[in-house]
Coordinates of C-alpha atoms and ligand atoms in Angstrom, one line a residue:
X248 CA 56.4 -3.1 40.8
X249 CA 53.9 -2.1 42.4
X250 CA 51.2 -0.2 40.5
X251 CA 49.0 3.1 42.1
X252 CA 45.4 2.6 42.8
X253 CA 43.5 5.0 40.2
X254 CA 41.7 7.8 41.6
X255 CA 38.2 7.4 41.1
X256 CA 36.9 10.0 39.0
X257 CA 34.0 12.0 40.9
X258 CA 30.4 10.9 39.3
X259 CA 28.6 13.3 38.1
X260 CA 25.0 13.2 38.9
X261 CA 22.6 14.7 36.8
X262 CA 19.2 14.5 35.2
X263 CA 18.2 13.4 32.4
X264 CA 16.0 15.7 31.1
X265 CA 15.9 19.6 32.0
X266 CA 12.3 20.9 31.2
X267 CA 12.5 24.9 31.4
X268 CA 8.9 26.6 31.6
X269 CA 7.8 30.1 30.7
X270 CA 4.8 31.1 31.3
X271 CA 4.5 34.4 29.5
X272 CA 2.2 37.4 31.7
X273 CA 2.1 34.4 34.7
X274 CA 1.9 37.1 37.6
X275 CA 3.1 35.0 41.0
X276 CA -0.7 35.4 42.1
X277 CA -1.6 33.4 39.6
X278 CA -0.5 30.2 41.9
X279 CA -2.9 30.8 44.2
X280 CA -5.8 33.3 43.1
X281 CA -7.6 30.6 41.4
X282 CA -6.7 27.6 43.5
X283 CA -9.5 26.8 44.6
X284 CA -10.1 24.7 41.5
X285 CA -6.2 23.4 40.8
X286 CA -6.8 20.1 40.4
X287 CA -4.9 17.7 43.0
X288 CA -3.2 15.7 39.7
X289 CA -3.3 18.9 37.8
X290 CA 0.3 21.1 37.2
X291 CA 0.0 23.9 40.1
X292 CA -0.7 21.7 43.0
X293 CA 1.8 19.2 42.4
X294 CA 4.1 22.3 41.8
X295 CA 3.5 24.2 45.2
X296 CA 3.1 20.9 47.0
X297 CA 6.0 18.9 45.7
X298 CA 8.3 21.5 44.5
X299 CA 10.5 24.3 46.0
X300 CA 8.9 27.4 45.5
X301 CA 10.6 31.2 45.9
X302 CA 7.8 33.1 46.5
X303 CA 9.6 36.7 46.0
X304 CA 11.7 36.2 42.8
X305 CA 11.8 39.5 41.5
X306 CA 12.8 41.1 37.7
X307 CA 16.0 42.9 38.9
X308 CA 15.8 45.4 35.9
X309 CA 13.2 47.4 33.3
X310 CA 11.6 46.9 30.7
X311 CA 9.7 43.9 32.1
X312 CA 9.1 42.7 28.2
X313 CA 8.9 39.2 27.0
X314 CA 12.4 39.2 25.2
X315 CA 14.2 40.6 28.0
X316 CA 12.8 38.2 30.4
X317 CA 13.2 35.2 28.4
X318 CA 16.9 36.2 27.9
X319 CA 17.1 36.8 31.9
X320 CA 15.8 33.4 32.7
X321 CA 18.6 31.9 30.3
X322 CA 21.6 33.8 30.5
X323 CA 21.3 35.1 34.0
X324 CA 22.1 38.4 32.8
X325 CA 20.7 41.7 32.8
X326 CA 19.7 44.3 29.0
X327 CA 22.7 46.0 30.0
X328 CA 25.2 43.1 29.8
X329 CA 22.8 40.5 27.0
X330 CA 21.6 43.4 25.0
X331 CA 18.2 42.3 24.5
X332 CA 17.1 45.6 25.8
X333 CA 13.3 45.2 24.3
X334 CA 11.4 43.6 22.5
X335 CA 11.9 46.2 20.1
X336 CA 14.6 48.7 20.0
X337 CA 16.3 51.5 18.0
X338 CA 19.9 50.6 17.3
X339 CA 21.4 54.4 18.0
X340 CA 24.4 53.7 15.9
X341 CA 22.4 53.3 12.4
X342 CA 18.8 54.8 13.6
X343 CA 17.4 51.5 12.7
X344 CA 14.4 49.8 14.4
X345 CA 15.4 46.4 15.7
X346 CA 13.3 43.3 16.3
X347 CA 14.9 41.3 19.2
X348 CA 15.6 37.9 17.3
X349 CA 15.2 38.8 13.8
X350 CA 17.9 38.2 11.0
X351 CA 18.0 39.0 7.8
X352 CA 20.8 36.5 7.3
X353 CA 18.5 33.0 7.3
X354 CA 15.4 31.8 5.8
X355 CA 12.4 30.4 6.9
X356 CA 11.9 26.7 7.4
X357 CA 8.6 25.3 7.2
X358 CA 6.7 28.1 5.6
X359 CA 6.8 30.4 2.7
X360 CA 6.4 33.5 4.9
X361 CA 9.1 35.7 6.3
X362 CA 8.4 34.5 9.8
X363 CA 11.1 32.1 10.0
X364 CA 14.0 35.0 9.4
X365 CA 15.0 34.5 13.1
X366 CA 18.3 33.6 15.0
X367 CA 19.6 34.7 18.5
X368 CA 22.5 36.9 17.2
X369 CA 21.3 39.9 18.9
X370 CA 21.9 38.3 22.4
X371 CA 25.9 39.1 23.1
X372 CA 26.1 36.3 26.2
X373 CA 25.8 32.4 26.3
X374 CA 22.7 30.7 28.1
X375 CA 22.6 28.5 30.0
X376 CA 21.5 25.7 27.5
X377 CA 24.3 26.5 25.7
X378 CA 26.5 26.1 28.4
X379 CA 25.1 22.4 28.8
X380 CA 26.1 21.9 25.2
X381 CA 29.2 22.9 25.4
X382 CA 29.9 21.1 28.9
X383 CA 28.2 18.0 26.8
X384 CA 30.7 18.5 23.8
X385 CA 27.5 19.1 22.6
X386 CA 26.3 15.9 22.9
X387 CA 23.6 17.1 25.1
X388 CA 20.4 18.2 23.0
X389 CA 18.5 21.6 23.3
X390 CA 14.4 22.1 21.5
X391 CA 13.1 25.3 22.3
X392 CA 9.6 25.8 21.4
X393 CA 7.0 28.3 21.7
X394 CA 4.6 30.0 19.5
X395 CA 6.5 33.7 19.9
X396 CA 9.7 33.3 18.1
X397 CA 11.5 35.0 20.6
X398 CA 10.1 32.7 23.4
X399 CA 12.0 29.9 21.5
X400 CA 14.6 31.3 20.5
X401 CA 16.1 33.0 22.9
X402 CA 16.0 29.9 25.7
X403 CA 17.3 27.8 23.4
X404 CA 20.4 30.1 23.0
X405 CA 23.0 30.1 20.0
X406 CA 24.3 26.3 20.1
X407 CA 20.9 24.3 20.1
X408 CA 19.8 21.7 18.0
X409 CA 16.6 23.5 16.9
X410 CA 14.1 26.3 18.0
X411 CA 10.0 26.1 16.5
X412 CA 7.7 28.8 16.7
X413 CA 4.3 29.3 15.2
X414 CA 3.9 31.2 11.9
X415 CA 0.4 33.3 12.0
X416 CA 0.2 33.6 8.5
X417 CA 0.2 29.4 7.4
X418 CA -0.7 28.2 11.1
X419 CA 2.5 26.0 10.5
X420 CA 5.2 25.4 13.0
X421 CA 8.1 26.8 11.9
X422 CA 12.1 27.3 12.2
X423 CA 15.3 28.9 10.4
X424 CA 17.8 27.8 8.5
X425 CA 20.0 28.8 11.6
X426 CA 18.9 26.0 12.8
X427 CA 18.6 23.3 10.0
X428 CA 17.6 23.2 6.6
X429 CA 13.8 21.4 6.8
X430 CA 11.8 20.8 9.5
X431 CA 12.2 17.3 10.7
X432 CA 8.9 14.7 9.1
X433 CA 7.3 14.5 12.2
X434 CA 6.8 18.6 12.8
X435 CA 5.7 18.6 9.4
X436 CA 3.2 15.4 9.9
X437 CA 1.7 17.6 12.9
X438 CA 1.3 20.5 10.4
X439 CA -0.4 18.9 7.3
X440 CA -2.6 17.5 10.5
X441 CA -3.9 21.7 10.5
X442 CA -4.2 21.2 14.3
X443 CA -5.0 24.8 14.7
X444 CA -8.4 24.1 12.4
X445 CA -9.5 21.5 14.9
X446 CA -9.3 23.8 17.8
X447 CA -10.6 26.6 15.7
X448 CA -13.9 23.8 15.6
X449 CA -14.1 23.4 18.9
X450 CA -14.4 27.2 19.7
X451 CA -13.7 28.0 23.2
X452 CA -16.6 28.0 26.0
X453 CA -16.1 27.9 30.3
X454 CA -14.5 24.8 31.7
X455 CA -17.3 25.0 34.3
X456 CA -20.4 27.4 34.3
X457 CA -19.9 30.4 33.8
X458 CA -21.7 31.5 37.1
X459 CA -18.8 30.0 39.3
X460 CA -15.7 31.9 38.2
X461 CA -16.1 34.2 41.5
X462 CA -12.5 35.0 41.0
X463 CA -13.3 37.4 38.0
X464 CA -15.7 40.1 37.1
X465 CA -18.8 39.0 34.9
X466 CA -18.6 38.3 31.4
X467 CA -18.5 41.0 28.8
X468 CA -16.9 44.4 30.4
X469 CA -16.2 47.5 28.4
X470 CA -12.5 47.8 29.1
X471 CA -12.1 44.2 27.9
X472 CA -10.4 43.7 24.1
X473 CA -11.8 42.0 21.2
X474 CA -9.5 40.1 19.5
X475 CA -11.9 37.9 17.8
X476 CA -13.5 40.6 16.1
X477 CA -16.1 43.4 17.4
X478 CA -19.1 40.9 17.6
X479 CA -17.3 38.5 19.5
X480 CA -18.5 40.0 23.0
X481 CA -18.5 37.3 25.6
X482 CA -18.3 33.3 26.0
X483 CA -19.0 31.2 24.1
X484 CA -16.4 32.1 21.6
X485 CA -17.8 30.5 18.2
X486 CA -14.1 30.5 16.5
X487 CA -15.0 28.3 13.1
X488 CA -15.5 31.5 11.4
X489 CA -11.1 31.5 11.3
X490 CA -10.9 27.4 10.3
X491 CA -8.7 27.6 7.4
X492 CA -7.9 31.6 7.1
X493 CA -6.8 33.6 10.3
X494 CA -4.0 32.0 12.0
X495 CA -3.1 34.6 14.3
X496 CA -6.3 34.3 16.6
X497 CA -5.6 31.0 17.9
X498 CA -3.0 32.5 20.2
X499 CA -5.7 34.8 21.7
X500 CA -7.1 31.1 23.3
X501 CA -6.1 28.5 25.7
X502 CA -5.9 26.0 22.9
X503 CA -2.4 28.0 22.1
X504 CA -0.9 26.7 25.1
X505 CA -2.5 23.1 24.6
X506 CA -0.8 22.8 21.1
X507 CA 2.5 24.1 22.6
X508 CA 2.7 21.2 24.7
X509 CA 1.2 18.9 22.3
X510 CA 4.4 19.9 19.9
X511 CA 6.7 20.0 23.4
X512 CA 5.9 16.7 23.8
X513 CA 6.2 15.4 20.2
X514 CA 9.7 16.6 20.3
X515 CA 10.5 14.9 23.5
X516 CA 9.4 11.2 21.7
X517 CA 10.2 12.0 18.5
X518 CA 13.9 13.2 19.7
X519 CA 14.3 10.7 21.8
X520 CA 14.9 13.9 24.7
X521 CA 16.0 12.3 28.6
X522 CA 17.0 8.7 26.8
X523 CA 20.2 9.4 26.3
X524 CA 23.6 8.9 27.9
X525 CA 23.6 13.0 28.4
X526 CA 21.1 15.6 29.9
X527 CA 19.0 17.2 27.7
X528 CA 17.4 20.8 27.7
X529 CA 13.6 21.5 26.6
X530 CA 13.0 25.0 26.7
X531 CA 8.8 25.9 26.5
X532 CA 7.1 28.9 26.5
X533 CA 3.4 29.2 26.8
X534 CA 2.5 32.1 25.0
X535 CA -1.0 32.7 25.1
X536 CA -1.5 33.6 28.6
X537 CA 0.1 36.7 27.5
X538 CA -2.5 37.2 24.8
X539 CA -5.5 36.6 26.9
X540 CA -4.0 38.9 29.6
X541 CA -3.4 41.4 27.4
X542 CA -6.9 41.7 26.1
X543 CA -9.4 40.9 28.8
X544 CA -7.1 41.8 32.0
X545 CA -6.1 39.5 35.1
X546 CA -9.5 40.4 36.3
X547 CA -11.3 38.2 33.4
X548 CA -13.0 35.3 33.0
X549 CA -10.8 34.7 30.3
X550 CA -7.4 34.7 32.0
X551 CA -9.4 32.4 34.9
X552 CA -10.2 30.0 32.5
X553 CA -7.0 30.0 30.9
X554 CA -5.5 28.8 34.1
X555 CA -7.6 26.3 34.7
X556 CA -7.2 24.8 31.3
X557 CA -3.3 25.0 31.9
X558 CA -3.7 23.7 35.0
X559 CA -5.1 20.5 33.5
X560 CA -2.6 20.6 30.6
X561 CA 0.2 21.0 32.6
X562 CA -1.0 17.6 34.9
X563 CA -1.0 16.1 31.4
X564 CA 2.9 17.3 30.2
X565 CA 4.0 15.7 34.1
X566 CA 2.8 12.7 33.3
X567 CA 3.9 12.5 30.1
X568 CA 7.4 13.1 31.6
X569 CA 7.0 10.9 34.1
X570 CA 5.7 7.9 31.9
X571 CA 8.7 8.7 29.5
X572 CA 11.6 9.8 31.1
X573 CA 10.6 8.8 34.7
X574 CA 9.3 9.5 37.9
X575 CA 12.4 12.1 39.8
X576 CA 14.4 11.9 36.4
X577 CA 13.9 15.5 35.0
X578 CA 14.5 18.5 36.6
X579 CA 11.8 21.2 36.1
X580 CA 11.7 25.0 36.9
X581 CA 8.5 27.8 36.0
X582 CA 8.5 31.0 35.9
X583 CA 7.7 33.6 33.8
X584 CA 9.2 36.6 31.9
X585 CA 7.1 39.3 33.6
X586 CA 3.3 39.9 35.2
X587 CA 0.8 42.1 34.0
X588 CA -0.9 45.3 35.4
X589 CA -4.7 45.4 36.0
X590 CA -6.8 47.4 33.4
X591 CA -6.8 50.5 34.7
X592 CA -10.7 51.4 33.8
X593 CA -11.6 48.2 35.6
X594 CA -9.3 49.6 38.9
X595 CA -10.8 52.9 38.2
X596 CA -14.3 51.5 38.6
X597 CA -13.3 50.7 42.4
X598 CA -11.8 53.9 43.1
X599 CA -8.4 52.4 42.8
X600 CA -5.9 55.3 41.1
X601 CA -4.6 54.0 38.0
X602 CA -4.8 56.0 34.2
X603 CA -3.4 55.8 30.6
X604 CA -0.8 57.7 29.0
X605 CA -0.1 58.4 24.8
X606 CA 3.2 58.0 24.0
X607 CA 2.6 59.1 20.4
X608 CA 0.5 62.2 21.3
X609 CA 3.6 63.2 24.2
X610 CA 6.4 63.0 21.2
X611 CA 4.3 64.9 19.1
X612 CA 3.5 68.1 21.6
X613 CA 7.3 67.5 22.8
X614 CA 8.7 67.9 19.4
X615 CA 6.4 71.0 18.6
X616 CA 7.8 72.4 21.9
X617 CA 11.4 72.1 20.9
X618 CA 11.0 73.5 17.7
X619 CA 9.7 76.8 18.6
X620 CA 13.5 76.9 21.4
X621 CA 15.8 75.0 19.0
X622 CA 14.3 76.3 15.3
X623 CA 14.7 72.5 14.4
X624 CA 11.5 69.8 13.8
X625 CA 11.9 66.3 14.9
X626 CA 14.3 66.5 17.5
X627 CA 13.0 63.2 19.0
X628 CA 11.6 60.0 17.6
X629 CA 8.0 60.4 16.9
X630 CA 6.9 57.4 19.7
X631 CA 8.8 56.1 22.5
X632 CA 10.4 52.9 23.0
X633 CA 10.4 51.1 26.4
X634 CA 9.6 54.7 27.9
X635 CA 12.0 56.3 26.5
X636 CA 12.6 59.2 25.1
X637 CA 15.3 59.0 21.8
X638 CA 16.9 62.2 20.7
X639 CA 17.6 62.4 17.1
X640 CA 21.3 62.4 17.6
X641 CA 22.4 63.4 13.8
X642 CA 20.0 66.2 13.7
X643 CA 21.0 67.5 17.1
X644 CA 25.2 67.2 16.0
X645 CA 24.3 68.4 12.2
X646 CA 22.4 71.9 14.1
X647 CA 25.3 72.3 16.9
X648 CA 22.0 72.3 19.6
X649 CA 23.7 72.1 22.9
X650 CA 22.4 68.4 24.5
X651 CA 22.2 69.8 27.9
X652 CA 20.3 72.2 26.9
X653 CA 18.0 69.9 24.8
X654 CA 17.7 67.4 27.6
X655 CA 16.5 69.7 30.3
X656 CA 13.9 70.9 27.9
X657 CA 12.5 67.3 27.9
X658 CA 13.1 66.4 31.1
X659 CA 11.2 69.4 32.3
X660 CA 8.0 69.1 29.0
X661 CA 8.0 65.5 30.3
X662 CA 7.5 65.7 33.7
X663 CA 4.3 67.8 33.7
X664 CA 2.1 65.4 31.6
X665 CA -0.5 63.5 33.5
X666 CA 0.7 59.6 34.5
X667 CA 4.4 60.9 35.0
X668 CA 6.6 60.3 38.1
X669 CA 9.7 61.0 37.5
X670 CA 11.7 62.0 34.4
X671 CA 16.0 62.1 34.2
X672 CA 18.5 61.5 31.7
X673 CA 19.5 57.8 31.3
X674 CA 23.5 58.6 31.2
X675 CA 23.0 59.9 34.4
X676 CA 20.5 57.8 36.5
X677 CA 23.3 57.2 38.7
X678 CA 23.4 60.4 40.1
X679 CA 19.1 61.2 40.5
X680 CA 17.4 61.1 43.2
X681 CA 15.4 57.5 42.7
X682 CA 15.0 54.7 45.6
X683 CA 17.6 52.8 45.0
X684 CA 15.9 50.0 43.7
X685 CA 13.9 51.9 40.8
X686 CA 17.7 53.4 39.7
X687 CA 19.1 49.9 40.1
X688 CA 16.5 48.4 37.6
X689 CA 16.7 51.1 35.4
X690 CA 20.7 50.7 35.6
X691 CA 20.4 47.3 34.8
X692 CA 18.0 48.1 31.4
X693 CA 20.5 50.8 30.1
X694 CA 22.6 49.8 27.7
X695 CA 23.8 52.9 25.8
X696 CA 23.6 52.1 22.4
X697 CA 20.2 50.0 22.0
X698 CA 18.2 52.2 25.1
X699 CA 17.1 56.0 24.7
X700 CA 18.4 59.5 26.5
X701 CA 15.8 60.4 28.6
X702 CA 13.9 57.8 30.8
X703 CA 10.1 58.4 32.0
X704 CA 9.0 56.2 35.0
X705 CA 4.9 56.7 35.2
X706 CA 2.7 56.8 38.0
X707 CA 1.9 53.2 39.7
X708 CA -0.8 51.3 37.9
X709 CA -0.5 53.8 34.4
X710 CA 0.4 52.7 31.2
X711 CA 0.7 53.2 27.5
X712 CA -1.9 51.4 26.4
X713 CA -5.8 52.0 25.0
X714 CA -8.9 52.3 26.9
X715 CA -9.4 48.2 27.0
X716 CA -6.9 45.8 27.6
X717 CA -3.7 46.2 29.8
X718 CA -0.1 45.5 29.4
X719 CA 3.4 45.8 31.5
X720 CA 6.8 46.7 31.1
X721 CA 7.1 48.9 33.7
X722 CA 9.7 48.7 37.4
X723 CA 6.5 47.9 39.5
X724 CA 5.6 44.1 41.3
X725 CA 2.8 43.7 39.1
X726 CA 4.8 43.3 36.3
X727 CA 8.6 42.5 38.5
X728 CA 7.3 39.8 40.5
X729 CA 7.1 36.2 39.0
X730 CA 6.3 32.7 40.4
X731 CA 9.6 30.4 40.4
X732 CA 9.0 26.8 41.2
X733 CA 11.2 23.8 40.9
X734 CA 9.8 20.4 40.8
X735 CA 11.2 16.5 40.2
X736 CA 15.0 15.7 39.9
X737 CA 16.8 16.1 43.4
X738 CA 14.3 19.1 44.6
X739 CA 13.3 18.9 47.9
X740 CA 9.4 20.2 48.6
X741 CA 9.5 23.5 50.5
X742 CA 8.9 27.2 49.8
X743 CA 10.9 30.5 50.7
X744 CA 10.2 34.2 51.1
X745 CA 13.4 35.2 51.2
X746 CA 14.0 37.8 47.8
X747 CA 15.4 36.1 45.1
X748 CA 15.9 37.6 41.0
X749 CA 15.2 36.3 37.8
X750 CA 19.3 36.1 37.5
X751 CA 19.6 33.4 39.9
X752 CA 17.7 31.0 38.0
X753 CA 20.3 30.1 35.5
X754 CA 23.1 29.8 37.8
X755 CA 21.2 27.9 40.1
X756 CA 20.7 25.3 37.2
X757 CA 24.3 25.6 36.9
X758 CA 24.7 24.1 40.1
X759 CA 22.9 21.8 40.4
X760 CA 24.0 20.5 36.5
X761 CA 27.4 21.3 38.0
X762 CA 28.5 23.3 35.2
X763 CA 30.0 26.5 34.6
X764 CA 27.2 29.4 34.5
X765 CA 26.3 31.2 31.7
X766 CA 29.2 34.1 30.7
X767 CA 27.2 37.2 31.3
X768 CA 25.5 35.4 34.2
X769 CA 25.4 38.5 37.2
X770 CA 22.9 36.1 39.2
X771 CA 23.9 33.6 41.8
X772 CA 22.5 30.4 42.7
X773 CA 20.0 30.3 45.2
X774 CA 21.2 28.0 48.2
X775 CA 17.9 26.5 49.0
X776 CA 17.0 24.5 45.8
X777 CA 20.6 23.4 45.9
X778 CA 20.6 22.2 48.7
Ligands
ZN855 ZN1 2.9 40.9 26.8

């Protein structure tokens, strides 16, 4: 008899190693306001010149924090479907303040601090990592590491093989028994190394003279931070003064994101990640471009320098990767989870419109306001989250106040402070008067039981924040638009204009892994890299 040829299974082609890259505050400028001294074997130029960048990839919802985008870039999804609606949040259903990742179920690992009690149970979809496990029968491995918790975490998803973060109180690199029950001997031969010390030695002082970063304002400006302490004015920063006590400041410096990779790559040789028979997911996050934004502004020498230094580290990581897991054989994508706004004294000091608003001092005068109509004190939470305003819902159903009522009152207290654009009530955005854009964000941010009642969008270029230093959260491009490069494993070099969201990024991995998408995923995969 004769016997039937055997269909040849399709081979699946894929590589060996997925590197993901966040780089938190990167604003898409970033890739080419200090290019002039990129280095040709450096990270950015073999990025933009090798790799397939999208130009316009936008944050298709607010608030434009670091949990929300990190969740974004994973799961494909929007707050309103994930439920990572902040970093911070109230939960409306028990009044309590939430922390993004944190879990009161676990225990640290690592450390004898509380820093470790983190999981990702508060994100309600899959990631995209976790959809390789599963595709894998989880024979695929997953590392997430960063030094914010949540910029592990959260990549990695809920089926990795381990997330570390950095614990500012021990300087140790930490994780959760989520994860495992001790920290494997060579994360805890890099801490008893006290890495952070070394840097702490070095201090940090300008790549190149100071006199040639044209791209910034001098040195030493009076709406720049201090976070190493109120003498600590300008470069050089002398930083032995922390060697062996303050832990936290080391994030504040570029040597953050050096030892991020420096751990990245441990776990990539000690793991054995991209030498196996299945793909492999590294999620990084570079965290301390975020702290050195925040404090000194996109305008500093500090966030020049930064880039520069990662820049050079990033060269490094490639040909690290390349050495180890070869030349074309990972795939790599960067973006970042949200940009930054300029300070707005420094804008101010060019004429350029921009101004602060107080949160605390608005809730205060608001709630004074409603007690003189409604006879009742503390009708709303006494500071906003993600610029919103949160009704004390059992106070409001205990005194049979009328919500319409009590809503218009704030909409219309609201919308007369200075900084304020526009005020409605989040239930509702669907039916204001918003370009559709703003009310589509907004929409996408809203999820009713971890967001407030009563949205404020500001003025362009004002913010919550004090009279030095900047931040972001807000709908506009500073802080929307991100850089999104792919680089290596079956990316042809190019670049596009065309608009493309943070939601496309995980699908588009999905593609080209040819696996199924993350299960909140509202993105789709953008043709050109797929290509
Ligand atoms: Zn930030």
């Amino acid at each position: 008899m004769a016997t039937l040829a055997q269909p040849k299974p399709a081979m699946q082609t894929r590589p060996k190693l997925v590197v993901g890259m966040v780089v938190d505050q990167m604003r898409w400028d970033y890739l080419y306001r200090y290019a002039d001294r990129y280095k040709a074997n450096g990270g950015f130029k073999r990025l933009t010149g090798q790799g397939f960048s999208n130009e316009n990839c936008l944050i298709p919802y607010t608030p434009t924090y670091t949990a929300c985008g990190h969740t974004c870039i994973y799961t494909g999804s929007v707050p309103a479907v994930h439920g990572i609606t902040g970093n911070n949040w109230i939960d409306r259903l028990t009044n309590k303040n939430m922390y993004c990742t944190e879990d009161d179920s676990v225990e640290t690992v690592g450390s004898n601090s509380a820093a470790g009690r983190m999981s990702p149970a508060n994100m309600l979809t899959s990631t995209i990592t976790d959809e390789l496990r599963t595709s894998s029968n989880y024979r695929s491995k997953v590392i997430g590491v960063a030094i914010k918790d949540r910029g592990a975490i959260l990549p990695a998803g809920h089926a990795a093989n381990a997330a570390y973060w950095f614990d500012n109180k021990t300087g140790n690199w930490i994780s959760s028994t989520f994860y495992m029950k001790n920290l494997p001997d060579w994360l805890t031969r890099y801490n008893n190394e006290k890495h952070v010390d070394q840097y702490y030695q070095k201090g940090w002082s300008t790549l190149y003279p100071i006199d040639t970063y044209v791209n910034s304002s001098t040195d030493e400006q009076t709406w720049e931070g201090k976070p190493f302490g109120a003498e600590a004015k300008a470069f050089p920063y002398d930083l032995s003064k922390f060697v062996g006590k303050n832990y936290n400041s080391i994030a504040s410096t570029p040597w953050g994101n050096t030892m991020t990779l420096e751990v990245a790559k441990l776990a990539v040789q000690q793991e054995k990640m991209g030498q196996g028979a299945f793909t492999d997911f590294l999620a990084v996050s570079l965290s301390s471009t975020d702290y050195v934004g925040h404090a000194f502004g996109p305008n500093s020498i500090e966030a020049e320098d930064t880039y520069l230094r990662l820049d050079r580290d990033l060269g490094a990581f490639f040909d690290y990767l390349d050495q180890t897991v070869g030349k074309g054989q990972w795939l790599f994508f960067i973006s970042a989870d949200h940009g930054v706004a300029h300070v707005p004294a420094f804008l101010k000091s060019h004429h350029q419109p921009a101004g602060l608003f107080d949160d605390g001092a608005a809730m205060r005068e608001l709630n004074v306001k409603l007690a003189e109509t409604f006879g009742v004190q503390s009708l709303v939470m006494g500071s906003m989250y993600n610029n919103q305003v949160h009704i004390n819902r059992a106070l409001v159903d205990s005194a049979h106040i009328d919500n319409d009522k009590l809503v218009a009152q704030i909409v219309s207290f609201m919308g007369k402070r200075e900084g304020v654009l526009r005020v409605f009530e989040l239930a509702k955005t669907a039916q204001t008067t918003l370009p559709v854009k703003i009310r589509e964000m907004v929409t996408n941010g809203y999820m009713p039981n971890r967001t407030g009642d009563v949205q404020v969008i500001l003025k362009p270029q004002y913010m919550d924040s004090g009279p030095a230093g900047t931040t972001h959260g807000l709908w506009n491009p500073y802080d929307a638009h991100v850089p999104l490069v792919w680089y290596g494993w079956k990316i042809k070099p190019g670049k596009s204009n065309t608009e493309v969201y943070m939601t496309d990024i995980a699908p588009t991995v999905a593609a080209l892994l040819q696996i199924q998408m993350p299960n909140g995923c509202v993105g789709k995969p953008i043709e050109a890299v797929t290509r």
